[in-house]
PDB file of C-alpha atoms in Angstrom:
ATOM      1  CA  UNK A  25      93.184  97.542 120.726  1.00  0.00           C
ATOM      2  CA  UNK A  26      92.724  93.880 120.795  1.00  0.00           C
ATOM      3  CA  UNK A  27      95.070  92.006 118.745  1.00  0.00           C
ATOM      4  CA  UNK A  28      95.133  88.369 118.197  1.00  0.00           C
ATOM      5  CA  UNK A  29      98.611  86.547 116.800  1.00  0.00           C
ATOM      6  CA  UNK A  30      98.922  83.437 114.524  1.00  0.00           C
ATOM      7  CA  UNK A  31     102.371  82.281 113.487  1.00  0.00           C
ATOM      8  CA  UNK A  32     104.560  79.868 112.021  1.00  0.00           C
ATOM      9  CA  UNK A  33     106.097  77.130 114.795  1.00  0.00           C
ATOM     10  CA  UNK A  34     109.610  77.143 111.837  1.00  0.00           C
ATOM     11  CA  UNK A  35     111.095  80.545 112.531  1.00  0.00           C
ATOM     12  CA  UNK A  36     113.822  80.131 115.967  1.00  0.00           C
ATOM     13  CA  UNK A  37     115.709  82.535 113.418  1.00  0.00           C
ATOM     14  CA  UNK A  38     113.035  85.445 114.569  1.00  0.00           C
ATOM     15  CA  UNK A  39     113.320  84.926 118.302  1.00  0.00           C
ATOM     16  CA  UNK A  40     114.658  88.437 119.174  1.00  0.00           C
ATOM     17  CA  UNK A  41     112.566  90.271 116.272  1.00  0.00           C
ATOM     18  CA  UNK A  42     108.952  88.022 117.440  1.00  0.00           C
ATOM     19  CA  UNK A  43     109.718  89.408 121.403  1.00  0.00           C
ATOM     20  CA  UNK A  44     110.404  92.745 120.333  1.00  0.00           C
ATOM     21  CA  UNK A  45     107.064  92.880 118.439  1.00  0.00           C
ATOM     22  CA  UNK A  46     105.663  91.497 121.602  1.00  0.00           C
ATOM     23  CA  UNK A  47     107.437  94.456 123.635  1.00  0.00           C
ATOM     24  CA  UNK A  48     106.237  97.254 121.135  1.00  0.00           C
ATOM     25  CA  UNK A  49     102.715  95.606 121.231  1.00  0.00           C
ATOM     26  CA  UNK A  50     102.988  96.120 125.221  1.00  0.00           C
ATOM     27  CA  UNK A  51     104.334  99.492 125.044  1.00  0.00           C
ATOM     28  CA  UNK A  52     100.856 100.549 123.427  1.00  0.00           C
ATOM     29  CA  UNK A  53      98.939  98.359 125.808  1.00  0.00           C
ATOM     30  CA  UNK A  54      97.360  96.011 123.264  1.00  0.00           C
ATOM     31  CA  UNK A  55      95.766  93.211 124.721  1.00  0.00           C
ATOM     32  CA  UNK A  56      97.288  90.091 123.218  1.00  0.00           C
ATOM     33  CA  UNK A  57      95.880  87.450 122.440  1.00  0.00           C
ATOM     34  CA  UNK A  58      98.148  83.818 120.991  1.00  0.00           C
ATOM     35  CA  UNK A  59      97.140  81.472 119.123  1.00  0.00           C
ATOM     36  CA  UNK A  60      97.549  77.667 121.515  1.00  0.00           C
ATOM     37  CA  UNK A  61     100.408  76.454 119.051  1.00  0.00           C
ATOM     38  CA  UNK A  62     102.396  79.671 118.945  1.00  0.00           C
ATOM     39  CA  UNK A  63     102.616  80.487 122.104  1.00  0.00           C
ATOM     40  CA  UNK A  64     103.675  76.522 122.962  1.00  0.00           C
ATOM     41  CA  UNK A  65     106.312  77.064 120.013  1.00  0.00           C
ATOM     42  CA  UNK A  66     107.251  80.654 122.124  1.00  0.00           C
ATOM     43  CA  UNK A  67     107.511  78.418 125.300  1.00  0.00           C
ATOM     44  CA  UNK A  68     110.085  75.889 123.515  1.00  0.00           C
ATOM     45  CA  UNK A  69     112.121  78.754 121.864  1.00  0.00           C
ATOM     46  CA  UNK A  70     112.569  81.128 125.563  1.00  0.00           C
ATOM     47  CA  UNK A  71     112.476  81.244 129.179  1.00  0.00           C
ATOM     48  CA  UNK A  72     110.302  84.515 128.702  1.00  0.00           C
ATOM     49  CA  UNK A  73     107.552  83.994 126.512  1.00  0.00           C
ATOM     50  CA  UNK A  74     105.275  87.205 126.059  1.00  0.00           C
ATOM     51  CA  UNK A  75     101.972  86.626 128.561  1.00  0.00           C
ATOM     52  CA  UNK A  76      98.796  87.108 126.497  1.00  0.00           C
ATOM     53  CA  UNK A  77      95.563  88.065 127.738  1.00  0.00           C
ATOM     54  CA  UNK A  78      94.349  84.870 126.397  1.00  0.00           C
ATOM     55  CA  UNK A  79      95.067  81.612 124.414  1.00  0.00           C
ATOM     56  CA  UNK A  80      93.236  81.033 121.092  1.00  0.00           C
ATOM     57  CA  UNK A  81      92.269  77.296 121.201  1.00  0.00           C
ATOM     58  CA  UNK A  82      89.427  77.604 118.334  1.00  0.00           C
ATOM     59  CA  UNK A  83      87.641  79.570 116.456  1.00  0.00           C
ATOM     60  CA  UNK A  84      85.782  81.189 119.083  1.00  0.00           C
ATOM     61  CA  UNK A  85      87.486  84.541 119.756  1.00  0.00           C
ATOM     62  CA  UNK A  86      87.384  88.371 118.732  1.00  0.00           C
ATOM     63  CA  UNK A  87      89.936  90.635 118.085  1.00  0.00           C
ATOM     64  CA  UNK A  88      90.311  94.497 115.920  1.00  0.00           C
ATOM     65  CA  UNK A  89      92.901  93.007 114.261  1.00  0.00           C
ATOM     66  CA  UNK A  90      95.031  89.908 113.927  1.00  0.00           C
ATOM     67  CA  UNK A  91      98.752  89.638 113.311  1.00  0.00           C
ATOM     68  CA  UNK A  92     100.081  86.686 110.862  1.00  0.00           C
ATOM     69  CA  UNK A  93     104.003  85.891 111.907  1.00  0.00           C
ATOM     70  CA  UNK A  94     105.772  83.493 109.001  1.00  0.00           C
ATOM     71  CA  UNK A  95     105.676  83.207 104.933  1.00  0.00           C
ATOM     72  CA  UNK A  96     102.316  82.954 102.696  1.00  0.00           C
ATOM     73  CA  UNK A  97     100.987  79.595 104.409  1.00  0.00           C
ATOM     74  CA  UNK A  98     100.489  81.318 108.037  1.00  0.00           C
ATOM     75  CA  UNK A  99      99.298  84.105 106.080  1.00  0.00           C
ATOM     76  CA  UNK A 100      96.521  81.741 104.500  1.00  0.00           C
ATOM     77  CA  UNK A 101      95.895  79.953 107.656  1.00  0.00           C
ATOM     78  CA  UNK A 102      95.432  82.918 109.340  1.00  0.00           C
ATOM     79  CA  UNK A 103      93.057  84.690 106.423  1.00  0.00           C
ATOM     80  CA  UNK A 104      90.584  80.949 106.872  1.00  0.00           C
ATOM     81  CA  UNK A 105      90.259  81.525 110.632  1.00  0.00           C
ATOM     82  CA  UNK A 106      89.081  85.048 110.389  1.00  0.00           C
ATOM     83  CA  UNK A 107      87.418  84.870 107.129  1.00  0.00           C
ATOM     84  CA  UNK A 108      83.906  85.491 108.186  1.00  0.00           C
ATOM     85  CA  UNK A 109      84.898  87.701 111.421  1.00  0.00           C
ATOM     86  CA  UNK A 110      85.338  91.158 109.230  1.00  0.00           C
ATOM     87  CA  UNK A 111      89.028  91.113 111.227  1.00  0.00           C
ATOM     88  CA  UNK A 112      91.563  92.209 109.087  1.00  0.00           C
ATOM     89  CA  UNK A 113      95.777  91.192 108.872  1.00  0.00           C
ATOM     90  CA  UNK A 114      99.017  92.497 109.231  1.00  0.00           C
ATOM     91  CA  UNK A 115     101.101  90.113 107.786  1.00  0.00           C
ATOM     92  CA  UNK A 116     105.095  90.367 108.803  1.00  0.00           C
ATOM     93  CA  UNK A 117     107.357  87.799 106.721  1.00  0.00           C
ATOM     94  CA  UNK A 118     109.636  85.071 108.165  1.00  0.00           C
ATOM     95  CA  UNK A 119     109.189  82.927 105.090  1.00  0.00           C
ATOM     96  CA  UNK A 120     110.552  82.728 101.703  1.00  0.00           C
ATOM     97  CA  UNK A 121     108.848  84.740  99.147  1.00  0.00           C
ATOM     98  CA  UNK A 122     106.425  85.961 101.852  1.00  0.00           C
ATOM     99  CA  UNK A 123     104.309  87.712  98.529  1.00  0.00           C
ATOM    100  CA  UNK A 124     101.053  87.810 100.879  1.00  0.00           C
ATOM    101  CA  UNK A 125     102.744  89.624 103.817  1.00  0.00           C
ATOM    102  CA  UNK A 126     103.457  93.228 103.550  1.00  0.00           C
ATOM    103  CA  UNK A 127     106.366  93.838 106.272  1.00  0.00           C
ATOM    104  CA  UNK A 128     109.482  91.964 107.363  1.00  0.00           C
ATOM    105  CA  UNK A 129     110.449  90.751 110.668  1.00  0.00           C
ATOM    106  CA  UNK A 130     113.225  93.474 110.942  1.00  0.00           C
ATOM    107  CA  UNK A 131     110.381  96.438 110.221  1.00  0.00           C
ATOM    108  CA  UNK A 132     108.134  95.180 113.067  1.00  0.00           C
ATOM    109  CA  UNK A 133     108.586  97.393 115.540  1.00  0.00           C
ATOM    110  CA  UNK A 134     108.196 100.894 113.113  1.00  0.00           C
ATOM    111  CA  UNK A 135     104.964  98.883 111.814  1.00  0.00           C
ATOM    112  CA  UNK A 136     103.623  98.336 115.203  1.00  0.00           C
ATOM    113  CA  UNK A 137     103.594 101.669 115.877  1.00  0.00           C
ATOM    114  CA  UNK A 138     102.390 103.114 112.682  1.00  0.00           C
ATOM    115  CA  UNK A 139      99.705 100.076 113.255  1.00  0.00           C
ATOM    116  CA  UNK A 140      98.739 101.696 116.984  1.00  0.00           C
ATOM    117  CA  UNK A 141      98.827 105.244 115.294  1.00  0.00           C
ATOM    118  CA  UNK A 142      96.158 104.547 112.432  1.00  0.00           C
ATOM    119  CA  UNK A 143      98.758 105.198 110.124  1.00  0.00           C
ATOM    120  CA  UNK A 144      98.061 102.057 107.469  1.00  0.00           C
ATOM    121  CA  UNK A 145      95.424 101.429 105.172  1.00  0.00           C
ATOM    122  CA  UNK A 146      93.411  98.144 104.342  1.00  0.00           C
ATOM    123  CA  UNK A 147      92.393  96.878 100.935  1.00  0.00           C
ATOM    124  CA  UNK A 148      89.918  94.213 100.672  1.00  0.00           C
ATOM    125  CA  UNK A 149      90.518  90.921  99.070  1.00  0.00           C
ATOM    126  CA  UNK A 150      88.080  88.627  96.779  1.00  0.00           C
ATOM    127  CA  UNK A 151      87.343  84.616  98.067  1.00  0.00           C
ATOM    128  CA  UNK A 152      86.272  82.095  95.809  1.00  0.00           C
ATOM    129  CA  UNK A 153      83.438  79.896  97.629  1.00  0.00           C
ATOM    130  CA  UNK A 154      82.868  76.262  96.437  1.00  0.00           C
ATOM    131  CA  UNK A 155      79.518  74.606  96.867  1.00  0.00           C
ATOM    132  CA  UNK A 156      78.592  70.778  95.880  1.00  0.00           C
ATOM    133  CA  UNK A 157      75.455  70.445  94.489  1.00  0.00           C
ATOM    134  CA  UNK A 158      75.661  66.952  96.133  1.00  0.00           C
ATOM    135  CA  UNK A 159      74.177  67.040  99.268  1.00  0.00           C
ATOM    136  CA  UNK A 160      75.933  63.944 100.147  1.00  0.00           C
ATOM    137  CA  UNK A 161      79.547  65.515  99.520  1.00  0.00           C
ATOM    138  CA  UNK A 162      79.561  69.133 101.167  1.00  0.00           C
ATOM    139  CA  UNK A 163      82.898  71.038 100.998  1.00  0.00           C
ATOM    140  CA  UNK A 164      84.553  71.636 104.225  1.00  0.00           C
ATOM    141  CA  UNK A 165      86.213  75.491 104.618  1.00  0.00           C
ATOM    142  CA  UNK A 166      84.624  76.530 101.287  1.00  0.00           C
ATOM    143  CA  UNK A 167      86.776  79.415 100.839  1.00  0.00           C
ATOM    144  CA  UNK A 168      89.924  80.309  98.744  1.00  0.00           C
ATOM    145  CA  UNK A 169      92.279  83.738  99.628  1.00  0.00           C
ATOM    146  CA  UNK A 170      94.041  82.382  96.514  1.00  0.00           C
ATOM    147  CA  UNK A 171      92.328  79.278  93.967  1.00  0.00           C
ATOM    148  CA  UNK A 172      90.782  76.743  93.784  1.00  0.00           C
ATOM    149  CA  UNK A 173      92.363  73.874  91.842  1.00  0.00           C
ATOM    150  CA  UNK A 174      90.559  70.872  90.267  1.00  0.00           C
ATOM    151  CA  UNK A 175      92.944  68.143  90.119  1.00  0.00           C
ATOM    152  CA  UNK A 176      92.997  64.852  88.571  1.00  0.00           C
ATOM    153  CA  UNK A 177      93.692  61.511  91.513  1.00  0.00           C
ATOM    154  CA  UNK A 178      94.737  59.238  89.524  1.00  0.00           C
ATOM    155  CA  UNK A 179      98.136  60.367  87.875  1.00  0.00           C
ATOM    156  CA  UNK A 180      98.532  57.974  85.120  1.00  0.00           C
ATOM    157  CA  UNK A 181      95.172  59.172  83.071  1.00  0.00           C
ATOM    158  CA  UNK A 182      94.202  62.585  82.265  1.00  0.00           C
ATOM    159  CA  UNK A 183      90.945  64.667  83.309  1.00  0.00           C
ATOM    160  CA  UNK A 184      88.019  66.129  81.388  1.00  0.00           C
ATOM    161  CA  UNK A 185      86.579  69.224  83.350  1.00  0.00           C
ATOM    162  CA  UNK A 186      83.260  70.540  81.829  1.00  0.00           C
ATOM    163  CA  UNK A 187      83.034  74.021  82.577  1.00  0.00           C
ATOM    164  CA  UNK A 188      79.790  76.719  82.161  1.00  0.00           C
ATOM    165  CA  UNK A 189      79.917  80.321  83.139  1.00  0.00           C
ATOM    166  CA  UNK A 190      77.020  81.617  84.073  1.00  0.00           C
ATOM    167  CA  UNK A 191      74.982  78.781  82.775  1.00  0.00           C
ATOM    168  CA  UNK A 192      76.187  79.180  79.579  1.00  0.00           C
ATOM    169  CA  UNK A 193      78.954  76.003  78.467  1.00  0.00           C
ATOM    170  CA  UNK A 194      82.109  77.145  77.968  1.00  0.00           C
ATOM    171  CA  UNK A 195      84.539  74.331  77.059  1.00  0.00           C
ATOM    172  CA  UNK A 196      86.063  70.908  78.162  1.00  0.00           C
ATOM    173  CA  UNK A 197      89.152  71.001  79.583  1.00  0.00           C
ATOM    174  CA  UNK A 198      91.282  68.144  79.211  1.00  0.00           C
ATOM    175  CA  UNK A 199      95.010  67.476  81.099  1.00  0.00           C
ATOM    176  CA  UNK A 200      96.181  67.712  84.414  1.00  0.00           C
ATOM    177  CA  UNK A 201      93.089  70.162  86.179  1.00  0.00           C
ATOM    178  CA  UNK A 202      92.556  73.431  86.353  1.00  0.00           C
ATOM    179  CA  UNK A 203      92.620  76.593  88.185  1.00  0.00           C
ATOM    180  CA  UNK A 204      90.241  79.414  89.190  1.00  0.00           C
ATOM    181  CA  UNK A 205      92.089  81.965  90.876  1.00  0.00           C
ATOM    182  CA  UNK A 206      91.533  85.193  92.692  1.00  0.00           C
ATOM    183  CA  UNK A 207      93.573  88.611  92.067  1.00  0.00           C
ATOM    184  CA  UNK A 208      95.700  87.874  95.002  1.00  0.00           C
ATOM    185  CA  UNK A 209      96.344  84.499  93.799  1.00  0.00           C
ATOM    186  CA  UNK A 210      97.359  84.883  90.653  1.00  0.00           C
ATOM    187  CA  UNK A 211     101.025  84.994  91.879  1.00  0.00           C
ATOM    188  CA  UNK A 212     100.842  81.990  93.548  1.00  0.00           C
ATOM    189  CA  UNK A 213      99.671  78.379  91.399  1.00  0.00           C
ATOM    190  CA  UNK A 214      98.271  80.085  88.961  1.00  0.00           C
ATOM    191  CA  UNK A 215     101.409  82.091  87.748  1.00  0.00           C
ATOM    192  CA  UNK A 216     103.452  78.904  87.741  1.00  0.00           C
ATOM    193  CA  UNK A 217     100.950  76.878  84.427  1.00  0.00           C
ATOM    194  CA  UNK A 218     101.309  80.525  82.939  1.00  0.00           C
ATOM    195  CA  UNK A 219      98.365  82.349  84.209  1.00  0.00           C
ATOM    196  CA  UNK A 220      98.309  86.178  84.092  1.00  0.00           C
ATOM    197  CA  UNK A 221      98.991  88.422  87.009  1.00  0.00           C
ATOM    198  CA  UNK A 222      96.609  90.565  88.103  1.00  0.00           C
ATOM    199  CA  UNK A 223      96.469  94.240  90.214  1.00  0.00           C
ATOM    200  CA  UNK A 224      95.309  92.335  94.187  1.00  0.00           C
ATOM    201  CA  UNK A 225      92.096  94.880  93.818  1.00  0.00           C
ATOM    202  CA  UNK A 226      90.625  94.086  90.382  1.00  0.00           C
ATOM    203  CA  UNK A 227      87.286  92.603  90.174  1.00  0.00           C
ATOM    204  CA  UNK A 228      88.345  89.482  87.921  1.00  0.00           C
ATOM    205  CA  UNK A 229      89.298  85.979  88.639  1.00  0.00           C
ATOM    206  CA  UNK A 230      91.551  84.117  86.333  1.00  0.00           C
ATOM    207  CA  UNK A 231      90.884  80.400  84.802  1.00  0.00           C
ATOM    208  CA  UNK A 232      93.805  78.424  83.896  1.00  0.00           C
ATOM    209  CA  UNK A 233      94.150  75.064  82.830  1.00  0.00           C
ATOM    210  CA  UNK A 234      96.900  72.658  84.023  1.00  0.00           C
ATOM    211  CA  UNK A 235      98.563  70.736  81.666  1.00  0.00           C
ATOM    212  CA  UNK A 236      96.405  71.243  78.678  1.00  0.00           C
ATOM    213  CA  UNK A 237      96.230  68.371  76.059  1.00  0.00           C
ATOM    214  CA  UNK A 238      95.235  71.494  73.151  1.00  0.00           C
ATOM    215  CA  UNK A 239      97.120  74.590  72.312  1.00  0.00           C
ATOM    216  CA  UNK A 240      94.313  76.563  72.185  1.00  0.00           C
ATOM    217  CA  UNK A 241      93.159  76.259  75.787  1.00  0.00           C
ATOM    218  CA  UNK A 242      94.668  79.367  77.068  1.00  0.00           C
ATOM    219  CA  UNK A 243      94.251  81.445  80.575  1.00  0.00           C
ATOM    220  CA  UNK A 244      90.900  83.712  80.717  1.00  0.00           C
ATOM    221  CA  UNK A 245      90.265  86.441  82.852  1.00  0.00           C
ATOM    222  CA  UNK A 246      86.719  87.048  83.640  1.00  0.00           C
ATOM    223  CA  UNK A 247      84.611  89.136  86.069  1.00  0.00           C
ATOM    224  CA  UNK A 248      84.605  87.920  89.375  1.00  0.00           C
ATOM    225  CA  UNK A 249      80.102  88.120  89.512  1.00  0.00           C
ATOM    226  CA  UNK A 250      80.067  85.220  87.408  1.00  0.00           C
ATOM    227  CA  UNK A 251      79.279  81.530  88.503  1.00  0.00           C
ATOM    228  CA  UNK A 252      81.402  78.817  87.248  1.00  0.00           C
ATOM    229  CA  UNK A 253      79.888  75.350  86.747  1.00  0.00           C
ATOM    230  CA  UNK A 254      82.373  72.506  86.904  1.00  0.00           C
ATOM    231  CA  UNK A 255      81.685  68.731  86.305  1.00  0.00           C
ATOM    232  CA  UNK A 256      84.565  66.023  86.256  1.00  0.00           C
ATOM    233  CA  UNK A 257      85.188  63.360  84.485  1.00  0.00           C
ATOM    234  CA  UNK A 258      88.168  60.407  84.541  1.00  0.00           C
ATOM    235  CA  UNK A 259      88.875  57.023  85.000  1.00  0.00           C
ATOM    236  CA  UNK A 260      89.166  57.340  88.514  1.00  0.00           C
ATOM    237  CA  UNK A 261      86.304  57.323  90.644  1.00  0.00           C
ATOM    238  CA  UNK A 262      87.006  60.463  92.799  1.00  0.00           C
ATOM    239  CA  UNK A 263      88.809  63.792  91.970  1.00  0.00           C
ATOM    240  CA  UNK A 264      90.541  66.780  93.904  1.00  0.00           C
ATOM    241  CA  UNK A 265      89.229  70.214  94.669  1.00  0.00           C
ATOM    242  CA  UNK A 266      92.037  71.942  96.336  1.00  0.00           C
ATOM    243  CA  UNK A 267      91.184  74.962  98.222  1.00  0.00           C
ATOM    244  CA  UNK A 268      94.154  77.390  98.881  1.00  0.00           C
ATOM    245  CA  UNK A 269      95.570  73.628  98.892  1.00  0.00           C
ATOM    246  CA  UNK A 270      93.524  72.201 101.626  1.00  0.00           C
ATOM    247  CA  UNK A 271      92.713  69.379  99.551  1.00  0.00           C
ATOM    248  CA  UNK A 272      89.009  67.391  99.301  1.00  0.00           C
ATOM    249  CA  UNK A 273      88.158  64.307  97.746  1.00  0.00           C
ATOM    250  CA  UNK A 274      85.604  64.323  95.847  1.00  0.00           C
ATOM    251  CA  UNK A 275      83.520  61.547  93.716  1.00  0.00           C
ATOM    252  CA  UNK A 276      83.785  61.984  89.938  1.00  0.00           C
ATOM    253  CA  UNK A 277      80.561  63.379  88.576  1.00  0.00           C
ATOM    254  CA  UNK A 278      80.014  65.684  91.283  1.00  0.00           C
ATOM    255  CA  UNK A 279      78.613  69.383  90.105  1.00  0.00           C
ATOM    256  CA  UNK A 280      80.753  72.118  91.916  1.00  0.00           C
ATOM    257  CA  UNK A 281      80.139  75.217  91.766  1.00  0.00           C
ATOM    258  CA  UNK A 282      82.358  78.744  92.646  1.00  0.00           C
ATOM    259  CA  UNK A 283      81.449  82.037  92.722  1.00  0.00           C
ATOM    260  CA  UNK A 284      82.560  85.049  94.727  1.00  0.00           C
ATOM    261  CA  UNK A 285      82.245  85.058  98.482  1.00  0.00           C
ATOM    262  CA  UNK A 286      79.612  87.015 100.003  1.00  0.00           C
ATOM    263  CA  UNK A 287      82.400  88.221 102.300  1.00  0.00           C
ATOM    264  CA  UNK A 288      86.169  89.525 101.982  1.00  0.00           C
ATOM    265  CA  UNK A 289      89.227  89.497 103.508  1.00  0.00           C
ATOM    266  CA  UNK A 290      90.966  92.612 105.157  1.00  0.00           C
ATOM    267  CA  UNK A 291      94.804  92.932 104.663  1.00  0.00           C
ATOM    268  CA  UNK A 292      96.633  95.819 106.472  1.00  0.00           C
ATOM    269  CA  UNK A 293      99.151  97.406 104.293  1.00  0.00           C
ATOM    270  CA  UNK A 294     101.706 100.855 105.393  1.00  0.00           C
ATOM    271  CA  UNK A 295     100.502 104.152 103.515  1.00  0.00           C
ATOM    272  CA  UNK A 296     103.949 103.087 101.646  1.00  0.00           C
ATOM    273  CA  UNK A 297     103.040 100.339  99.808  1.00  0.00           C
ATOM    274  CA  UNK A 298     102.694  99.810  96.283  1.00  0.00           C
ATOM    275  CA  UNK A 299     101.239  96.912  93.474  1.00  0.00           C
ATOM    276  CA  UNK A 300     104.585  97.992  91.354  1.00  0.00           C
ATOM    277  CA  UNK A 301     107.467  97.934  94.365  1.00  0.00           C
ATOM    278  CA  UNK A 302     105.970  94.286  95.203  1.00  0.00           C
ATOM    279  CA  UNK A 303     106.546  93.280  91.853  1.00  0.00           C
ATOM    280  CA  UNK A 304     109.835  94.607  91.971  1.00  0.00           C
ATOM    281  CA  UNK A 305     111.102  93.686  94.675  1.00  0.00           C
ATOM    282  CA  UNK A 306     109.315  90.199  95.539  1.00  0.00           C
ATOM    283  CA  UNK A 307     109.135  89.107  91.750  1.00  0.00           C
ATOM    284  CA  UNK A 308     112.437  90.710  90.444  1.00  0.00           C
ATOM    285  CA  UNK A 309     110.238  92.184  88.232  1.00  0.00           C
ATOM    286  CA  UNK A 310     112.400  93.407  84.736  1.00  0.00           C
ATOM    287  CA  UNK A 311     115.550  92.044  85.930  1.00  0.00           C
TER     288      UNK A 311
END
């Protein structure tokens, strides 16, 4: 099995757990492969750095399946490299809330080996892909793991986001942006302006507006096959579309549109895991 590992360069913590994934990874004769930065970070951190097969420099590289090391923002990094490769991710937690990653850094070693054994299963997550209908302002890395957020620039006037679904017009939303979120990231931005939370393998997205200058603009959960028209308007001459928060300037005016991906992404999780223990135990849920 070829396994290729992305991870977070803020975790000397994990020094002992990281090698001993390393170590189990060896004792089943993976073929390693780092990613450039890691393994420079490994370098730093020890006198014995694992010795991979080969250094990921790009986005030029193959692998069964690829390892994420750190909290939700390695996990997202990770999800945008492989995104079109069909590879899917074992996520192991060094971070805070770590709500994307399944296992923690002291479980690494028992999930390596229930990883070499086939004992695991994978559930598919939905992307959001953005597309400008201005030829002359393309969106770089069009696709979102968890939103996509259209934020006002200029923080001293509000914005006015005309939205259609499906080419029918929906509303105007007016105040601080907006959010169109996937199931699994309706924990993340979208949870904290109130947004619903939704089961990671339901076909909906969720849209929820930021700030809203109206009571009645509430979150709405929709199918995820429809196509959402969005056109900005403000004082300022460009706005915001965040993607998983890579952010992109855009000029006010511009039509965006965002639909589901043609493609998903992969996410390894142990035959033990559950929607409801997550929510208990990463989102205190009831207590």
């Amino acid at each position: 099995m070829r396994v290729a590992v992305f991870g977070s360069v803020h975790q000397d913590k994990y020094i002992d757990g990281i090698m001993l994934l390393f170590s189990a990874l060896a004792k089943h004769n993976a073929i390693v492969d780092i990613h450039e930065k890691f393994y420079k970070y490994l370098c730093r951190l020890t006198t014995n750095p694992p010795i991979p097969h080969q250094i990921i420099t790009d986005d030029d590289f193959s692998a069964d399946i690829a390892i994420s090391l750190g909290g939700d923002g390695t996990f997202l990094r990770t999800a945008k490299r492989v995104s079109a490769k069909n590879i899917p991710i074992l996520g192991i937690n060094t971070g805070h809330l770590g709500y994307l990653t399944d296992a923690k850094m002291d479980e690494a070693e028992t999930v390596i080996n229930d990883l070499m054994n086939n004992k695991y299963k994978i559930e598919c997550r939905t992307l959001i892909e953005v597309v400008s209908l201005d030829e002359n302002n393309p969106i770089d890395e069009p696709f979102a793991l968890n939103e996509v957020a259209i934020l006002r620039q200029d923080t001293s006037s509000i914005i006015s986001i005309e939205t259609s679904v499906n080419d029918s017009y929906l509303t105007t939303y007016k105040g601080d942006g907006l959010i169109v979120s996937t199931p699994t990231g309706s924990t993340a931005y979208n949870l904290s302006v109130g947004g619903p939370i939704l089961d990671p393998n339901s076909q909906n997205i969720v849209i929820s507006p930021i700030s809203p200058h109206s009571l009645t603009m509430r979150p709405l959960v929709m199918r995820d096959d429809v196509e959402i028209s969005i056109k900005a308007f403000s004082r300022a001459e460009m706005f915001n579309v965040s993607i998983d928060g890579r952010s992109n300037p855009i000029p006010i005016d511009t039509p965006i549109v965002l639909r589901k991906a043609p493609h998903t992404i992969k996410v390894i999780q142990s035959l033990r895991h559950s929607f409801a223990d997550t929510l208990r135990s990463k989102l205190m849920w009831g207590v």
